Short mmCIF file of C-alpha atoms in Angstrom, two decimals:
data_model
loop_
_atom_site.label_atom_id
_atom_site.label_comp_id
_atom_site.label_asym_id
_atom_site.label_seq_id
_atom_site.Cartn_x
_atom_site.Cartn_y
_atom_site.Cartn_z
CA ASP A 1 0.13 15.29 -2.80
CA ILE A 2 1.21 15.20 0.82
CA GLN A 3 4.83 14.03 1.04
CA MET A 4 5.87 11.46 3.63
CA THR A 5 9.48 11.22 4.74
CA GLN A 6 10.64 8.16 6.67
CA SER A 7 13.89 7.73 8.56
CA PRO A 8 16.14 5.90 8.62
CA SER A 9 15.98 4.27 5.18
CA SER A 10 17.63 1.18 6.65
CA LEU A 11 18.93 -0.05 9.96
CA SER A 12 20.92 -3.03 11.17
CA THR A 13 19.82 -4.39 14.49
CA SER A 14 19.69 -7.51 16.63
CA VAL A 15 16.99 -9.74 18.04
CA GLY A 16 15.73 -8.26 21.30
CA ASP A 17 16.61 -4.66 20.39
CA ARG A 18 14.17 -1.78 20.58
CA VAL A 19 13.59 -0.28 17.14
CA THR A 20 12.15 3.16 16.34
CA ILE A 21 11.19 4.38 12.88
CA THR A 22 9.98 7.90 12.26
CA CYS A 23 7.72 9.37 9.61
CA ARG A 24 7.15 13.06 8.91
CA ALA A 25 4.33 14.52 6.82
CA SER A 26 4.74 17.65 4.70
CA GLN A 27 1.58 19.08 6.30
CA SER A 28 -0.66 18.18 9.20
CA ILE A 29 -2.52 14.89 8.72
CA SER A 30 -4.12 14.74 12.17
CA SER A 31 -3.91 11.03 13.10
CA TYR A 32 -4.47 9.64 9.60
CA LEU A 33 -1.21 7.70 9.64
CA ASN A 34 -0.85 3.96 9.10
CA TRP A 35 2.12 1.58 9.28
CA TYR A 36 2.74 -1.51 7.16
CA GLN A 37 5.19 -4.40 7.20
CA GLN A 38 6.29 -6.03 3.97
CA LYS A 39 8.35 -9.18 3.61
CA PRO A 40 10.01 -10.17 0.33
CA GLY A 41 7.57 -11.52 -2.22
CA LYS A 42 4.55 -10.72 -0.07
CA ALA A 43 1.87 -8.06 -0.03
CA PRO A 44 2.13 -5.38 2.66
CA LYS A 45 0.42 -6.06 5.98
CA LEU A 46 -1.32 -3.39 8.06
CA LEU A 47 0.21 -3.13 11.55
CA ILE A 48 -0.99 0.18 13.00
CA TYR A 49 -3.82 2.45 11.87
CA ALA A 50 -4.91 5.90 12.99
CA ALA A 51 -1.38 6.51 14.30
CA SER A 52 -1.66 4.33 17.40
CA SER A 53 -4.33 1.63 16.98
CA LEU A 54 -3.04 -1.92 16.74
CA GLN A 55 -4.56 -3.93 13.90
CA SER A 56 -6.21 -7.16 15.01
CA GLY A 57 -3.76 -10.05 15.30
CA VAL A 58 -0.64 -7.86 15.40
CA PRO A 59 1.69 -8.53 18.36
CA SER A 60 1.68 -5.97 21.14
CA ARG A 61 5.44 -5.35 20.75
CA PHE A 62 4.42 -3.06 17.88
CA SER A 63 3.18 0.41 18.83
CA GLY A 64 2.64 3.74 17.14
CA SER A 65 2.47 7.31 18.32
CA GLY A 66 2.24 10.87 17.06
CA SER A 67 -0.17 13.32 15.50
CA GLY A 68 -0.03 16.29 13.18
CA THR A 69 3.19 15.88 11.20
CA ASP A 70 5.47 13.63 13.27
CA PHE A 71 4.92 9.93 13.90
CA THR A 72 6.80 6.96 15.29
CA LEU A 73 6.62 3.20 14.96
CA THR A 74 8.27 1.30 17.79
CA ILE A 75 9.07 -2.39 18.06
CA SER A 76 9.79 -2.98 21.72
CA SER A 77 11.81 -6.19 21.39
CA LEU A 78 12.67 -7.22 17.84
CA GLN A 79 11.86 -10.82 16.96
CA PRO A 80 13.35 -12.85 14.07
CA GLU A 81 10.11 -12.58 12.09
CA ASP A 82 10.22 -8.78 12.30
CA PHE A 83 13.10 -8.39 9.85
CA ALA A 84 11.26 -6.74 6.96
CA THR A 85 10.61 -3.38 5.32
CA TYR A 86 8.25 -0.96 7.03
CA TYR A 87 6.22 1.78 5.35
CA CYS A 88 4.18 4.64 6.68
CA GLN A 89 1.09 5.82 4.78
CA GLN A 90 -1.01 8.94 5.17
CA SER A 91 -4.74 8.60 4.50
CA PHE A 92 -5.76 12.19 5.31
CA THR A 93 -6.15 13.07 1.64
CA THR A 94 -6.15 10.13 -0.75
CA VAL A 95 -2.98 8.13 0.01
CA THR A 96 0.80 8.59 0.06
CA PHE A 97 3.51 6.21 1.26
CA GLY A 98 6.85 6.88 2.85
CA GLN A 99 9.89 5.52 1.05
CA GLY A 100 10.30 2.59 3.44
CA THR A 101 12.69 1.46 6.17
CA LYS A 102 14.48 -1.86 5.77
CA VAL A 103 15.21 -3.57 9.08
CA GLU A 104 18.13 -5.94 8.66
CA ILE A 105 20.00 -8.36 10.87
CA LYS A 106 23.24 -6.97 12.29
CA GLU B 1 -13.77 -13.81 4.99
CA VAL B 2 -12.63 -10.67 3.20
CA GLN B 3 -10.60 -11.44 0.09
CA LEU B 4 -9.17 -9.53 -2.83
CA VAL B 5 -8.11 -11.79 -5.67
CA GLN B 6 -6.09 -10.32 -8.50
CA SER B 7 -5.68 -11.58 -12.04
CA GLY B 8 -2.60 -13.52 -13.02
CA ALA B 9 0.85 -12.48 -14.17
CA GLU B 10 1.16 -10.85 -17.58
CA VAL B 11 4.00 -10.65 -20.11
CA LYS B 12 3.49 -7.94 -22.72
CA LYS B 13 5.41 -6.09 -25.40
CA PRO B 14 5.93 -2.32 -25.40
CA GLY B 15 2.98 -0.53 -26.97
CA GLU B 16 0.45 -3.25 -26.08
CA SER B 17 -2.61 -2.61 -23.94
CA LEU B 18 -3.48 -4.35 -20.71
CA LYS B 19 -6.27 -4.50 -18.13
CA ILE B 20 -5.74 -6.26 -14.81
CA SER B 21 -8.41 -6.99 -12.25
CA CYS B 22 -9.06 -7.18 -8.52
CA LYS B 23 -12.15 -9.06 -7.33
CA GLY B 24 -13.46 -8.44 -3.84
CA SER B 25 -15.52 -10.84 -1.75
CA GLY B 26 -16.67 -11.25 1.82
CA TYR B 27 -17.64 -7.61 2.32
CA SER B 28 -19.75 -4.84 0.81
CA PHE B 29 -17.65 -3.96 -2.24
CA THR B 30 -19.44 -0.64 -2.74
CA SER B 31 -18.69 0.63 0.77
CA TYR B 32 -14.87 0.76 0.68
CA TRP B 33 -12.33 2.43 -1.57
CA ILE B 34 -9.99 0.27 -3.63
CA VAL B 35 -6.44 1.62 -3.93
CA TRP B 36 -3.92 0.54 -6.58
CA VAL B 37 -0.24 0.45 -5.63
CA ARG B 38 2.83 -0.06 -7.82
CA GLN B 39 6.04 -1.66 -6.62
CA MET B 40 8.89 -1.65 -9.12
CA PRO B 41 11.58 -4.31 -8.68
CA GLY B 42 13.51 -3.67 -5.48
CA LYS B 43 11.68 -0.39 -4.81
CA GLY B 44 9.05 1.00 -2.48
CA LEU B 45 5.29 1.33 -2.60
CA GLU B 46 3.79 4.00 -4.87
CA TRP B 47 0.16 5.05 -4.74
CA MET B 48 -1.34 5.12 -8.25
CA GLY B 49 -4.99 5.89 -7.72
CA ILE B 50 -8.09 5.10 -5.73
CA ILE B 51 -11.71 4.36 -6.65
CA TYR B 52 -14.93 4.19 -4.67
CA PRO B 53 -16.97 1.47 -6.41
CA GLY B 54 -20.22 2.75 -4.92
CA ASP B 55 -20.24 5.77 -7.24
CA SER B 56 -17.02 5.29 -9.27
CA ASP B 57 -15.43 8.40 -7.74
CA THR B 58 -11.79 8.09 -8.86
CA ARG B 59 -8.67 10.01 -7.83
CA TYR B 60 -5.22 9.64 -9.38
CA SER B 61 -1.75 10.30 -8.09
CA PRO B 62 -0.23 13.16 -10.11
CA SER B 63 2.54 10.73 -11.07
CA PHE B 64 0.06 8.40 -12.78
CA GLN B 65 -2.65 10.79 -14.03
CA GLY B 66 -3.06 10.23 -17.77
CA GLN B 67 -0.89 7.11 -17.68
CA VAL B 68 -3.47 4.58 -16.46
CA ILE B 69 -7.23 4.25 -16.10
CA ILE B 70 -8.88 2.89 -12.98
CA SER B 71 -12.44 1.61 -13.13
CA ALA B 72 -14.82 -0.69 -11.30
CA ASP B 73 -17.82 -2.87 -12.06
CA LYS B 74 -19.82 -3.07 -8.87
CA SER B 75 -22.15 -5.70 -10.32
CA ILE B 76 -19.29 -8.20 -10.19
CA SER B 77 -17.33 -6.62 -7.31
CA THR B 78 -14.28 -6.05 -9.48
CA ALA B 79 -11.89 -3.15 -9.87
CA TYR B 80 -9.59 -2.68 -12.84
CA LEU B 81 -6.31 -1.02 -13.74
CA GLN B 82 -5.58 -0.52 -17.40
CA TRP B 83 -2.93 0.79 -19.74
CA SER B 84 -3.43 1.72 -23.40
CA SER B 85 0.24 1.57 -24.38
CA LEU B 86 2.68 -0.19 -22.07
CA LYS B 87 6.31 0.81 -21.62
CA ALA B 88 9.22 -1.21 -20.31
CA SER B 89 9.17 1.05 -17.25
CA ASP B 90 5.70 -0.30 -16.37
CA THR B 91 7.34 -3.58 -15.37
CA ALA B 92 6.36 -3.99 -11.73
CA MET B 93 4.19 -5.75 -9.20
CA TYR B 94 0.76 -4.15 -8.88
CA TYR B 95 -1.34 -4.51 -5.75
CA CYS B 96 -4.92 -3.61 -5.00
CA ALA B 97 -6.11 -3.07 -1.45
CA ARG B 98 -9.33 -2.28 0.36
CA HIS B 99 -9.02 1.19 1.90
CA ILE B 100 -10.83 3.45 4.28
CA ALA B 101 -9.32 6.70 5.51
CA ASN B 102 -9.50 6.07 9.27
CA ILE B 103 -8.35 2.44 9.06
CA GLY B 104 -5.94 2.39 6.14
CA SER B 105 -5.51 -0.38 3.60
CA ASP B 106 -6.51 -3.39 5.63
CA TYR B 107 -6.84 -6.16 3.04
CA TRP B 108 -4.55 -6.62 0.06
CA GLY B 109 -4.63 -8.67 -3.08
CA GLN B 110 -1.83 -11.10 -3.80
CA GLY B 111 -0.36 -8.83 -6.47
CA THR B 112 -0.17 -9.02 -10.26
CA LEU B 113 3.29 -9.08 -11.83
CA VAL B 114 3.40 -7.21 -15.12
CA THR B 115 6.47 -7.67 -17.29
CA VAL B 116 6.90 -5.49 -20.37
CA SER B 117 9.70 -6.58 -22.66
CA SER B 118 10.38 -6.70 -26.36
#
């Protein structure tokens, strides 16, 4: 399996802050990288697919970048509803998830 | 409207068998993979396996190979995840999701909570 390593595992931040989460693959996955948001008690929600494409209905403050092995999810101005856990997922060969990044209120 | 509806919560004893389901509607069930994902209490998402209902091509995560069986019945647009002998460590929420490589897992079921306790 391709291994996905996310960092940081958690971060404390404030409304209005810019947030960056990184994800590294153990081998090149081209642009087959997706980002999800999960809130407690809910199923994950697709935010970004193919590294940088915004899923329909997702606010434009979310963006993704990267290719090959290194990827980034950016939230340009954190809103109260964005406090959640974020996961990356590679879909180059089957599927693997990163370990998650919990975004908490400072 | 695309929907994935999973079967209800289960409470089982160690050693019992179980089969949970995921019924798709609103799209061509045979044209997308279905992925199964485990989430243990307070933990992250773990890929278990993936099936293409069109031809039943199935791949398993090495962590779950031999531990579960994934199947699908395309005639009723339903995918399944089954265990032959549950362990307490199988206690978790299990999600199914529609998946395609260049789009990711775009629709998810509501989850099935499995509790295994003596």
